[in-house]
Short mmCIF file of C-alpha atoms (C1' of nucleotides) in Angstrom, two decimals:
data_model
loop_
_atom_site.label_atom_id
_atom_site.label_comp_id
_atom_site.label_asym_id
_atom_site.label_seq_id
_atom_site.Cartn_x
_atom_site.Cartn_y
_atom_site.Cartn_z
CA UNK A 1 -32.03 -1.18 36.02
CA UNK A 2 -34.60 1.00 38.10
CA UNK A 3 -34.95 -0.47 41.33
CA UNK A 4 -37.83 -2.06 42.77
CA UNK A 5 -38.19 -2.93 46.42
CA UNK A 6 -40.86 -5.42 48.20
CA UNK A 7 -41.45 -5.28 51.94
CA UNK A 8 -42.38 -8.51 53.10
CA UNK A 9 -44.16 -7.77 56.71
CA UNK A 10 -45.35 -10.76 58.71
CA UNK A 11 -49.21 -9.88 60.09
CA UNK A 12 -49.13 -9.33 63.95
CA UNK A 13 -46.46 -11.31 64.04
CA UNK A 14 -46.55 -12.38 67.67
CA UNK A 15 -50.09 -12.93 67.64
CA UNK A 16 -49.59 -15.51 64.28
CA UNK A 17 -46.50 -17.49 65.87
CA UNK A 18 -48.75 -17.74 69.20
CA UNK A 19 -51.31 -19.51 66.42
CA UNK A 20 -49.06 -21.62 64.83
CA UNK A 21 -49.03 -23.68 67.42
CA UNK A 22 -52.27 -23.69 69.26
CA UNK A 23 -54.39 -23.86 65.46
CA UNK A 24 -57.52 -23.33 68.18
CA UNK A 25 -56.92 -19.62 68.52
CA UNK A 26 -57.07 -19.37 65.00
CA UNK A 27 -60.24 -16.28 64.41
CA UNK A 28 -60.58 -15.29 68.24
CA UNK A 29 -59.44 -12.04 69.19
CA UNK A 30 -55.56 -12.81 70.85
CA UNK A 31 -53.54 -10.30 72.57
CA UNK A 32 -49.60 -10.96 73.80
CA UNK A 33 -48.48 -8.98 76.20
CA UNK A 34 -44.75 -7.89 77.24
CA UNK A 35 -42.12 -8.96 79.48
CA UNK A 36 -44.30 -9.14 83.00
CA UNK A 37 -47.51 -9.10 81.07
CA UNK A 38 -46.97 -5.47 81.21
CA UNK A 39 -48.65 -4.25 78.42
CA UNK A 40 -49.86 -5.52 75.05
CA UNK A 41 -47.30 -5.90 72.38
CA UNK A 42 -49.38 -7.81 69.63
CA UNK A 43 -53.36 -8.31 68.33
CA UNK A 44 -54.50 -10.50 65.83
CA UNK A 45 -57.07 -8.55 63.42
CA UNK A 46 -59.82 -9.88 65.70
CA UNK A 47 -58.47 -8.27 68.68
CA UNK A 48 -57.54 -4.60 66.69
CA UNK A 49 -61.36 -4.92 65.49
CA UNK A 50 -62.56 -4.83 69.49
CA UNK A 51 -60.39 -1.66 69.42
CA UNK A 52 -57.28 -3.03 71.42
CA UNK A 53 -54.63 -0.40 71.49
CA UNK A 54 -51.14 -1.38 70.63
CA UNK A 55 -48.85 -0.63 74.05
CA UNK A 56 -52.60 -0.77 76.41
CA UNK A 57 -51.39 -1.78 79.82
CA UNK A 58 -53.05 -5.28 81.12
CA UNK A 59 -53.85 -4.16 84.98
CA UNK A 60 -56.45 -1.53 83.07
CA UNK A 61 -57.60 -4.12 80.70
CA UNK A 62 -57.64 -7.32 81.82
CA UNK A 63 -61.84 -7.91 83.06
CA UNK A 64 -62.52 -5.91 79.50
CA UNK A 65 -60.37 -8.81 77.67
CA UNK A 66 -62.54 -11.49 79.89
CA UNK A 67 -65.72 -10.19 79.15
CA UNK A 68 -64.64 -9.61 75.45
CA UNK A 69 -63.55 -12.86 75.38
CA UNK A 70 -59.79 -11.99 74.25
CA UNK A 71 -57.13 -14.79 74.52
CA UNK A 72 -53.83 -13.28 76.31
CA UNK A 73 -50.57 -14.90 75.88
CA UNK A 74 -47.46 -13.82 77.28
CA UNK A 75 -44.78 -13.62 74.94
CA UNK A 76 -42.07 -15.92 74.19
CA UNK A 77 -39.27 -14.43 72.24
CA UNK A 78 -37.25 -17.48 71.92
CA UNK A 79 -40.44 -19.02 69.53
CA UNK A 80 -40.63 -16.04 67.88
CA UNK A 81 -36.80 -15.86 66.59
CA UNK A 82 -37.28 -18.99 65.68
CA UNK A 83 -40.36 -18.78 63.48
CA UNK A 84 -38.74 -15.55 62.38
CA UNK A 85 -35.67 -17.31 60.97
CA UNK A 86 -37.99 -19.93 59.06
CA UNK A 87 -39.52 -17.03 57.48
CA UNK A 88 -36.86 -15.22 56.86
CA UNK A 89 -35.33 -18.72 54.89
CA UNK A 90 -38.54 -18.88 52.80
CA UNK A 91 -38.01 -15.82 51.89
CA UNK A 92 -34.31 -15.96 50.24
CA UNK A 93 -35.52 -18.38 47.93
CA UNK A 94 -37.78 -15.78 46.36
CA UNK A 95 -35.39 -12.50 45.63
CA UNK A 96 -31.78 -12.63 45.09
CA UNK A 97 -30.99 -10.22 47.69
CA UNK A 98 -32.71 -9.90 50.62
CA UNK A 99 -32.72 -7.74 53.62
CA UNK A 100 -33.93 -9.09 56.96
CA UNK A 101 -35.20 -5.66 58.67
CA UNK A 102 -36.54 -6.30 61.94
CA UNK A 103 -38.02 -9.63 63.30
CA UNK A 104 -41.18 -9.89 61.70
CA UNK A 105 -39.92 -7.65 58.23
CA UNK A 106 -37.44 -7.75 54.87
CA UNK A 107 -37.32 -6.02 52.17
CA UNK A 108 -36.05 -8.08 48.76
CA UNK A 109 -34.99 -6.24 45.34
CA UNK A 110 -37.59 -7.21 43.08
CA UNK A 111 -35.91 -5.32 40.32
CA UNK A 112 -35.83 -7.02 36.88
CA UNK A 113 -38.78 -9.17 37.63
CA UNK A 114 -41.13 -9.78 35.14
CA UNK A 115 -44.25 -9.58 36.86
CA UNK A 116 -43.57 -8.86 40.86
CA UNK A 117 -47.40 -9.45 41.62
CA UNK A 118 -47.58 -12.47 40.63
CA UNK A 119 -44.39 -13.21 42.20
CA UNK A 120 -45.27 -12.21 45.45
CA UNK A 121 -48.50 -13.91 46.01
CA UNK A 122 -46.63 -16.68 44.94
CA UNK A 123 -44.07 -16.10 47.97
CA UNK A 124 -46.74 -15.07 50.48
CA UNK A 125 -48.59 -18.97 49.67
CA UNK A 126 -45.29 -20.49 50.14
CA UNK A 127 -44.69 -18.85 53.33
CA UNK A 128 -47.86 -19.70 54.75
CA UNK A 129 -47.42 -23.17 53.28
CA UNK A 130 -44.59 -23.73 54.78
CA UNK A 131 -44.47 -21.91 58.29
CA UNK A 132 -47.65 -20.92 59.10
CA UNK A 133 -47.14 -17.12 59.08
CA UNK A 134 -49.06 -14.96 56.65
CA UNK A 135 -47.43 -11.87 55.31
CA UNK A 136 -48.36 -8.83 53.59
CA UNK A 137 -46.32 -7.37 50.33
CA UNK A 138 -45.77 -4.04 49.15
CA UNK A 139 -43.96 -3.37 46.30
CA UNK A 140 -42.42 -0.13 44.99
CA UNK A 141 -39.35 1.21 43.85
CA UNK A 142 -38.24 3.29 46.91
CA UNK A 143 -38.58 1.71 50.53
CA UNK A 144 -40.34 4.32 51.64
CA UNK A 145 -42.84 3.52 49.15
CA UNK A 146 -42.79 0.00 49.35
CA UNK A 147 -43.93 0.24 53.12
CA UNK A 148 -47.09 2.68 52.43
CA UNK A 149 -47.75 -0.54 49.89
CA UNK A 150 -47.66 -2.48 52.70
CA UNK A 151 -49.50 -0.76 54.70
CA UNK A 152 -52.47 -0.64 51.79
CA UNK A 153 -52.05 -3.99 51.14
CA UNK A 154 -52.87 -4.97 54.36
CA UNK A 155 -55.43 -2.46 54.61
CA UNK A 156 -57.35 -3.42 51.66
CA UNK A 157 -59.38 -6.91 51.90
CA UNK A 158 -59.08 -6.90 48.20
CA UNK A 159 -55.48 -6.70 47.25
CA UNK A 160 -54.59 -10.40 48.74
CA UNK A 161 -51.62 -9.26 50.87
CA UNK A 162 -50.15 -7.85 47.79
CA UNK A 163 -49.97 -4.26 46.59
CA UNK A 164 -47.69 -2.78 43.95
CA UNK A 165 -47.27 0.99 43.77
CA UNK A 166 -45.36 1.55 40.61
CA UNK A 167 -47.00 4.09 38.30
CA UNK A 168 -47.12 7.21 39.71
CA UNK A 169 -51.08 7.61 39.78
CA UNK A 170 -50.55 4.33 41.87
CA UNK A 171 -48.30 6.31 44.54
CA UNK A 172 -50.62 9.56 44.01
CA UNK A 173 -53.44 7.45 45.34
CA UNK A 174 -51.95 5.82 47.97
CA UNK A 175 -50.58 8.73 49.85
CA UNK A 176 -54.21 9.96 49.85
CA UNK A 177 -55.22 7.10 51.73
CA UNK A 178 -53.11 7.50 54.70
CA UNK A 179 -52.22 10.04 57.17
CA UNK A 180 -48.98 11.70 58.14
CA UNK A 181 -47.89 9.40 60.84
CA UNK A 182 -47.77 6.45 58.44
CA UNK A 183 -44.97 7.15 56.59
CA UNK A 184 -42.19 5.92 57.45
CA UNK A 185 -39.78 8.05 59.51
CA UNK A 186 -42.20 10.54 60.42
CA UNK A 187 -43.99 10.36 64.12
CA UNK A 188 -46.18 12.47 66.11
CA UNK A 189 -43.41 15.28 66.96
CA UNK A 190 -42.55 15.64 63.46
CA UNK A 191 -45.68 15.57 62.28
CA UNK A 192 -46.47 18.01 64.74
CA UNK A 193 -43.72 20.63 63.31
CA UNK A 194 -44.81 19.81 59.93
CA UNK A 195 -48.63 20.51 60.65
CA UNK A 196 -47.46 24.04 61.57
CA UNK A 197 -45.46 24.77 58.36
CA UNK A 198 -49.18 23.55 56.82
CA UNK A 199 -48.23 20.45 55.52
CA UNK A 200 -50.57 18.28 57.27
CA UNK A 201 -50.82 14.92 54.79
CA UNK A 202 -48.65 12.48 53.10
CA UNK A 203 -49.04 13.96 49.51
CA UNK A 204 -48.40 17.24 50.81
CA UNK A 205 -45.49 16.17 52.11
CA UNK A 206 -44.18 14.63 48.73
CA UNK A 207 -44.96 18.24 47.43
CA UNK A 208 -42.77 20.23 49.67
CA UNK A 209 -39.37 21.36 48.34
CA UNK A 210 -36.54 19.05 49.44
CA UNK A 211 -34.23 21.78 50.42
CA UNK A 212 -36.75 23.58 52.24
CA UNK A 213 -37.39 20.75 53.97
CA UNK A 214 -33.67 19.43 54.73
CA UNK A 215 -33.18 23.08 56.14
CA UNK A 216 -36.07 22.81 58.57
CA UNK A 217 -36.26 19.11 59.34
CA UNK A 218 -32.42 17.76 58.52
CA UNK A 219 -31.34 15.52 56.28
CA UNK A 220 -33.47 12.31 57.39
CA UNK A 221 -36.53 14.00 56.25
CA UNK A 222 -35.24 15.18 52.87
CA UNK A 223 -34.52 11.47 52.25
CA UNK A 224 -38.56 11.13 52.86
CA UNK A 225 -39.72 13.45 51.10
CA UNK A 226 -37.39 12.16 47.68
CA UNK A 227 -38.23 8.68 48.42
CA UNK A 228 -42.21 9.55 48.32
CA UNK A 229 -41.49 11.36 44.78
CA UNK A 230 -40.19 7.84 43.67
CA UNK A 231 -36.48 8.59 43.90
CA UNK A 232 -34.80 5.96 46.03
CA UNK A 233 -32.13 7.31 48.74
CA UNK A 234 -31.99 3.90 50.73
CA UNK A 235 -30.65 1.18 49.25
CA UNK A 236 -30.63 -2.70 50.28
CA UNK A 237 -28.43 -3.54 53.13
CA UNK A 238 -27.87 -7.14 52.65
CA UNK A 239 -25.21 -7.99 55.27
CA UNK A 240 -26.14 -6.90 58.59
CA UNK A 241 -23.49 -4.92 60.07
CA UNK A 242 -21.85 -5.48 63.55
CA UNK A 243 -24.01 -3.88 66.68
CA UNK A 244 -22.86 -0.81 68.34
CA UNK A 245 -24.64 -1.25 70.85
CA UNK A 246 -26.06 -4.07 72.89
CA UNK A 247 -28.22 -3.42 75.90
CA UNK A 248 -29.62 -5.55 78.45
CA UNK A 249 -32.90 -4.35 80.78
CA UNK A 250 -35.83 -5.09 82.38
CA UNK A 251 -38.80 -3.84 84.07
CA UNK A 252 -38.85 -5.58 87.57
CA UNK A 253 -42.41 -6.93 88.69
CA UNK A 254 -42.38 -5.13 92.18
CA UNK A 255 -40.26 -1.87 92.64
CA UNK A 256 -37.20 -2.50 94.21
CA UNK A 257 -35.59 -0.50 97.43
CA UNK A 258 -32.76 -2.95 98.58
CA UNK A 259 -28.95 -2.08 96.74
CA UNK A 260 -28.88 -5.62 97.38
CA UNK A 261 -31.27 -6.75 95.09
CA UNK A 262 -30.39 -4.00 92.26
CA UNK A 263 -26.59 -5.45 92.46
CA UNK A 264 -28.19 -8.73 91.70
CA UNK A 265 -30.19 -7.47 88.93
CA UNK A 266 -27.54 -5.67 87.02
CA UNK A 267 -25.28 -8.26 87.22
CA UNK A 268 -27.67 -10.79 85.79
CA UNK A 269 -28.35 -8.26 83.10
CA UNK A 270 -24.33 -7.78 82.25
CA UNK A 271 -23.68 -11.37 82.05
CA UNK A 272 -27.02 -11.52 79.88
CA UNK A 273 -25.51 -8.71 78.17
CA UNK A 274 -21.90 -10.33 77.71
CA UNK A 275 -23.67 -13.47 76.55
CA UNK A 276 -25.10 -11.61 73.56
CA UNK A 277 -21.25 -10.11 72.72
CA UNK A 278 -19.29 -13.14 72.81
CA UNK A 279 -22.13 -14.66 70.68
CA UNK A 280 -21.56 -11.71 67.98
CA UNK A 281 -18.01 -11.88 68.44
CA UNK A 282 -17.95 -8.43 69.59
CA UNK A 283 -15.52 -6.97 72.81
CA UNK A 284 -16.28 -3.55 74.49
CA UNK A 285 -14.41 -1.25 76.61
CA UNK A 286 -16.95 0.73 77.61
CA UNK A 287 -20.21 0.25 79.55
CA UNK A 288 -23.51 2.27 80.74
CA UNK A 289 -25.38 1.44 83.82
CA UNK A 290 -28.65 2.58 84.67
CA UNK A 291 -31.51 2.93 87.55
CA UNK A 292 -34.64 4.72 87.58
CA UNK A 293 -38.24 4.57 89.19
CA UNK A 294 -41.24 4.50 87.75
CA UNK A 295 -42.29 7.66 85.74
CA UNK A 296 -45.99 6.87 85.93
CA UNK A 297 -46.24 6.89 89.25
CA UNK A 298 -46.26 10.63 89.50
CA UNK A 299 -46.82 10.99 93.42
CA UNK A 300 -43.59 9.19 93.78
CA UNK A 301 -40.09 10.64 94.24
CA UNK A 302 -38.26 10.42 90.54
CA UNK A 303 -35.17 9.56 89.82
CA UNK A 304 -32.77 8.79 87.14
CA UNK A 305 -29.17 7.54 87.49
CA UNK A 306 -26.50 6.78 85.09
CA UNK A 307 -23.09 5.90 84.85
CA UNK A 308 -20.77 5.10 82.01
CA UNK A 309 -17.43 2.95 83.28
CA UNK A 310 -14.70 2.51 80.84
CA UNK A 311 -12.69 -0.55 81.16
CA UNK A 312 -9.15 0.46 79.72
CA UNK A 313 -8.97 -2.90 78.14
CA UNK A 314 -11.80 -3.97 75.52
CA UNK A 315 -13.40 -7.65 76.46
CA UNK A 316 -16.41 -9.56 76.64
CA UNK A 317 -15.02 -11.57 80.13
CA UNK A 318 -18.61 -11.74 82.37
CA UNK A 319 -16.80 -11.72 85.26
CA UNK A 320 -15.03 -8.27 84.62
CA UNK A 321 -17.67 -6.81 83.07
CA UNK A 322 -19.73 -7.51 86.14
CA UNK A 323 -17.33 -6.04 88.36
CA UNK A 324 -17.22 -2.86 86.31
CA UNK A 325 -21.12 -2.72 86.34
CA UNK A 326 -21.20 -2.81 89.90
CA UNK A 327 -18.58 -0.06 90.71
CA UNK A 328 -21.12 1.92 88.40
CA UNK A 329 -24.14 0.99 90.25
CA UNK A 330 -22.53 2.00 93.07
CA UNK A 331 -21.85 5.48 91.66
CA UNK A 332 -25.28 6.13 91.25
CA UNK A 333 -27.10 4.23 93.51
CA UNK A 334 -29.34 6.06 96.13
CA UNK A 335 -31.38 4.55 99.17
CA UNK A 336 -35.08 5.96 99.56
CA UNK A 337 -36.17 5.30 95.92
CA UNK A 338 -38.49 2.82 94.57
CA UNK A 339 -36.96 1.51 91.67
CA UNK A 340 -38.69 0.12 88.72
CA UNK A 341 -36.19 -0.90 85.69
CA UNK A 342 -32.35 -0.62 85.85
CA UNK A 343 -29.73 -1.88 82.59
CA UNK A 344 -26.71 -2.02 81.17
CA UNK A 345 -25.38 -0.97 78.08
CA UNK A 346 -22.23 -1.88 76.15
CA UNK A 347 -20.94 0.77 74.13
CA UNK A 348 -18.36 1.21 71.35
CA UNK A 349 -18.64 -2.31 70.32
CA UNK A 350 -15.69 -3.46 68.38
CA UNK A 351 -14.94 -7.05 66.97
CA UNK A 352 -12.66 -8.84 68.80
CA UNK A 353 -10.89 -10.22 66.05
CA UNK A 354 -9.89 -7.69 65.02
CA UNK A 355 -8.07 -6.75 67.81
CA UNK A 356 -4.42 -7.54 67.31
CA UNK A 357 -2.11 -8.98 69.85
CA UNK A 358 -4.46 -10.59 71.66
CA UNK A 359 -4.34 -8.50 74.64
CA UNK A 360 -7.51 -8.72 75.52
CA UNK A 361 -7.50 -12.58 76.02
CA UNK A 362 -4.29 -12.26 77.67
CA UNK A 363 -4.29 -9.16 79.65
CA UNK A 364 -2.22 -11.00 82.50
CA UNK A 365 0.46 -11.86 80.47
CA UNK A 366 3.34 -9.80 81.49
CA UNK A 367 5.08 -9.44 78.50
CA UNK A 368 2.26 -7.86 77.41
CA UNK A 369 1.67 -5.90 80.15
CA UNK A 370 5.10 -4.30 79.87
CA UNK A 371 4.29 -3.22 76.76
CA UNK A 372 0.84 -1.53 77.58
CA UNK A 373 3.14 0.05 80.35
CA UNK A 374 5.54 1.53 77.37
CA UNK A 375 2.32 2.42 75.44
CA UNK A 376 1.28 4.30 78.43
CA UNK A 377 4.67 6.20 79.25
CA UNK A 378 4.56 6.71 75.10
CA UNK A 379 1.21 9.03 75.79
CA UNK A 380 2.03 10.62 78.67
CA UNK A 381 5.62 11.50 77.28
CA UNK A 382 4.50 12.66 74.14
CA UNK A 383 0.91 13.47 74.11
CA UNK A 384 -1.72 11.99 72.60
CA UNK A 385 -2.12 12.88 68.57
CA UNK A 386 1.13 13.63 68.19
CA UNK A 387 3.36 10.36 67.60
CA UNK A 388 3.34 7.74 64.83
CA UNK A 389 0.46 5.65 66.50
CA UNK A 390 -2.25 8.64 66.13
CA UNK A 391 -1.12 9.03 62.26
CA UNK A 392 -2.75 5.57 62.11
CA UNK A 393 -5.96 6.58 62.77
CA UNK A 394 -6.35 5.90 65.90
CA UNK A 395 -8.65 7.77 68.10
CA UNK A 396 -8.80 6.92 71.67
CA UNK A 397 -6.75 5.46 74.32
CA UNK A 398 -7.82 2.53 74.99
CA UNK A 399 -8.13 1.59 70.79
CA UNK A 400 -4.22 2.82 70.87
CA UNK A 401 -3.13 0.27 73.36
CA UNK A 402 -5.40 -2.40 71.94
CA UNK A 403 -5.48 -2.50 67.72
CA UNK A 404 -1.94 -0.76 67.39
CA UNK A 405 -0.03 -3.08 69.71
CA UNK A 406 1.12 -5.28 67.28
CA UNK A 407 4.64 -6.05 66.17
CA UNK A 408 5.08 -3.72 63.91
CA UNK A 409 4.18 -0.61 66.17
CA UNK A 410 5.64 -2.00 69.17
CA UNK A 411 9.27 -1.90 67.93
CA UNK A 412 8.31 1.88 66.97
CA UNK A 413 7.15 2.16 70.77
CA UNK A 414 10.92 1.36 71.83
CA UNK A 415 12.42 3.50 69.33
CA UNK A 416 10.69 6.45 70.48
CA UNK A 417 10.93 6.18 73.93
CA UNK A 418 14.94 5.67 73.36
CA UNK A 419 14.89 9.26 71.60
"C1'" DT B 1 0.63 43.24 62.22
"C1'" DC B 2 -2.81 40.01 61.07
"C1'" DT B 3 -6.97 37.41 66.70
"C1'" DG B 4 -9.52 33.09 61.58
"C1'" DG B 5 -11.45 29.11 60.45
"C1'" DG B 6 -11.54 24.26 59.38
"C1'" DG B 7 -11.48 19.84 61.34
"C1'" DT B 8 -12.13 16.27 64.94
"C1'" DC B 9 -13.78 14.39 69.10
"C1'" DC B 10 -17.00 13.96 72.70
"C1'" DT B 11 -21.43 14.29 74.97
"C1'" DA B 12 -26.24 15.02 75.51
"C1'" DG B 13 -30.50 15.05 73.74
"C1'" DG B 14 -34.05 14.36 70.37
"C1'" DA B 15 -36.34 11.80 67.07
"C1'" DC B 16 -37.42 7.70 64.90
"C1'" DC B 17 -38.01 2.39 64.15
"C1'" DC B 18 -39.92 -2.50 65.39
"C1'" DT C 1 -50.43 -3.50 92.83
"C1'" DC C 2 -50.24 -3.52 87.85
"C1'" DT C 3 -47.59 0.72 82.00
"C1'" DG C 4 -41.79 -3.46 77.14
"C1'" DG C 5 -37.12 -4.15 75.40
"C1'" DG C 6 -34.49 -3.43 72.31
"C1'" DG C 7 -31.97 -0.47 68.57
"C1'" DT C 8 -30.33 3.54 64.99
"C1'" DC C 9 -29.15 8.11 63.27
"C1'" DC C 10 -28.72 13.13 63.45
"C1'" DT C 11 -27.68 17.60 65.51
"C1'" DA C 12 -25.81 21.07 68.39
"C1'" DG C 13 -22.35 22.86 71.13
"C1'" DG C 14 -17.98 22.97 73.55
"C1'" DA C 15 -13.06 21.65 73.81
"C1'" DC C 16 -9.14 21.27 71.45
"C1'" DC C 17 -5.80 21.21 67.64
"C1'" DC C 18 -3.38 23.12 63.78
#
DNA sequence: TCTGGGGTCCTAGGACCC
DNA sequence: TCTGGGGTCCTAGGACCC
């Protein structure tokens, strides 16, 4: 059956949850800004219409927004993952496969469907009915496709929120509508590049030879180009699949200067960080730190420090994790700055249960210690990549000790270090 | 004698997305 | 004084192995 995708993209979503519960904003121009009411991260059509740019910082803003008479909210991301799992509910009942893309977006396979329109201004009353949120369709039968639909659809006051691009005409006609930068995948650089090859517009870029293009641009933008000739290259990724990385940061308010105060911070972020893991049910071994000071103030000394610390022993415990953080703060911390954001990233995520032997729940255990000992004496005696464990597929240290430990391998451990 | 070439791993950096 | 917080994928190049 030839496939047929719609994107379902809530409208400025922040801005609508902020609504949903204050009906009073409902037609005034609202802004919500970011963490720190840095900068503003959402505007309801009222507010885009006063010419609000997305990302405009507040401190240059803010008496413009009074006199203008635009209502600022700071965010709250806790409400919005909430509304954004009602939606995303709604929405399953409507396609039998649905992909939940980002927060405020999913894309369902329409294909089969009798009449899709119809179907999806069904879906976008029913979502409104029943959560407040009102959403914009496109449907098309590549993704790429289906989000320049989306972007029409919202675009034009006439299509209701829904807009189907399936004949060919339909796509012609669309493309001619929009600019470079809104496709999908392609962003000011790119665009850039491609503006100096000539190909300066959306249809132009659908015209382009594929291979000439995957030489120049890579394989990314060959998918692009095929999926705005109608030929689908990404398909529907129902299940979500496990993180690989998870990252915790912030801007801070006020720059800091004390090591003090940036040990605090990064520790609040790795335990913030660890929270998210354990909740996934993911371990990691290996962890980023990082420090820098603001790049916008330009008269200011820059710099930019960071560390990666690998554990040895994959877990999610806050209080080790923490420990390793700091020892990489450390590392790269220097006095006489004015720092501005610092993080920490977990890297090469792995599920912990899928870790065998429980090691990393029970790293104090001495039995299994003595083995990890043996493991280690096993890669030191005979290299790494060249005994049974490596044939396994195993490709670093610390994955050796941990997924290969079980019973079955550690006999083999004894047996070769008898030999 | 023949001094190649394929494959993997790692890292850094670039580009994109919401 | 004041400018977000997450993520993903691809590529290139060097080290190393066989």
């Amino acid at each position: 059956m030839a496939p047929l995708f719609a994107l379902v993209d809530c409208n400025n979503f922040y801005a609508s949850c902020e609504r949903v519960f204050q009906p009073p904003l409902r037609g005034k121009p609202v802004v919500v800004l970011s963490n720190n009411d840095g900068c503003v991260i959402a505007r309801s059509n009222e507010a885009k219409a006063l010419g609000i740019e997305m990302g405009a910082p507040w401190h240059l803003h803010r008496d413009q927004f009074q006199k203008q008479g635009v209502i600022v909210r700071s965010s709250n991301y806790t409400l919005y993952g909430d509304m954004s799992g009602r939606v995303m509910r709604t929405l399953a009942n409507f396609a039998p496969e649905l992909e939940v893309y980002s927060i405020d977006e999913a894309f369902l396979n329409l294909s089969g469907f009798a009449d899709p329109v119809a179907h999806s201004r069904l879906l976008r009353a029913t979502v409104l009915q029943w959560t407040g949120i009102p959403v914009s369709v496109g449907i098309a039968p590549t993704k790429t496709l289906a989000k320049v639909a989306n972007r029409l659809a919202k675009k034009s006051p006439d299509s209701c929120g829904v807009m189907a691009l399936t004949s060919e005409a339909d796509q012609v006609a669309a493309l001619q509508r929009l600019e470079l930068t809104d496709i999908w995948g392609v962003a000011n650089r790119l665009a850039a590049r491609l503006a100096a090859l000539g190909i300066r517009t959306p249809l132009a870029l659908r015209d382009t030879d594929p291979k000439m293009i995957r030489t120049s641009f890579g394989v990314v933008m060959e998918r692009v180009v095929l999926e705005l000739r109608g030929q689908s290259c990404l398909s529907l990724e129902e299940h979500s699949p496990d993180k690989k990385t998870i990252m915790a940061s912030r801007s801070f308010g006020r720059t800091v200067t004390e090591e003090a105060e940036m040990r605090e911070a990064v520790a609040t972020y790795m335990s913030r960080a660890a929270e998210k893991m354990r909740r996934q049910g993911l371990v990691t071994a290996s962890i980023g730190v990082f420090v820098n000071t603001n790049r916008f103030r330009e008269q200011d000394a820059q710099y930019y420090g960071s560390q990666t610390v690998r554990l040895g022993i994959a877990t999610a415990d806050t209080a080790k994790l923490i420990r390793a953080a700091l020892y990489g703060l450390s590392r790269i911390w220097r006095p006489g700055f004015s720092y501005k954001k610092a993080g920490v990233i977990c890297l090469d995520l792995h599920q912990a249960a899928k870790l065998q032997g429980a090691l990393f729940h029970q790293a104090d255990d001495p039995g299994r210690l003595e083995l990890m000992r043996l493991m280690d004496e096993l890669n030191r005696r005979y290299g790494r990549g060249s005994i049974a464990f490596a044939a396994a597929g195993v490709k670093k240290g610390w994955a050796l000790r941990s997924e290969h430990l079980s019973a079955r391998y550690s006999t083999n451990a004894m047996e070769l270090l008898r030999v």
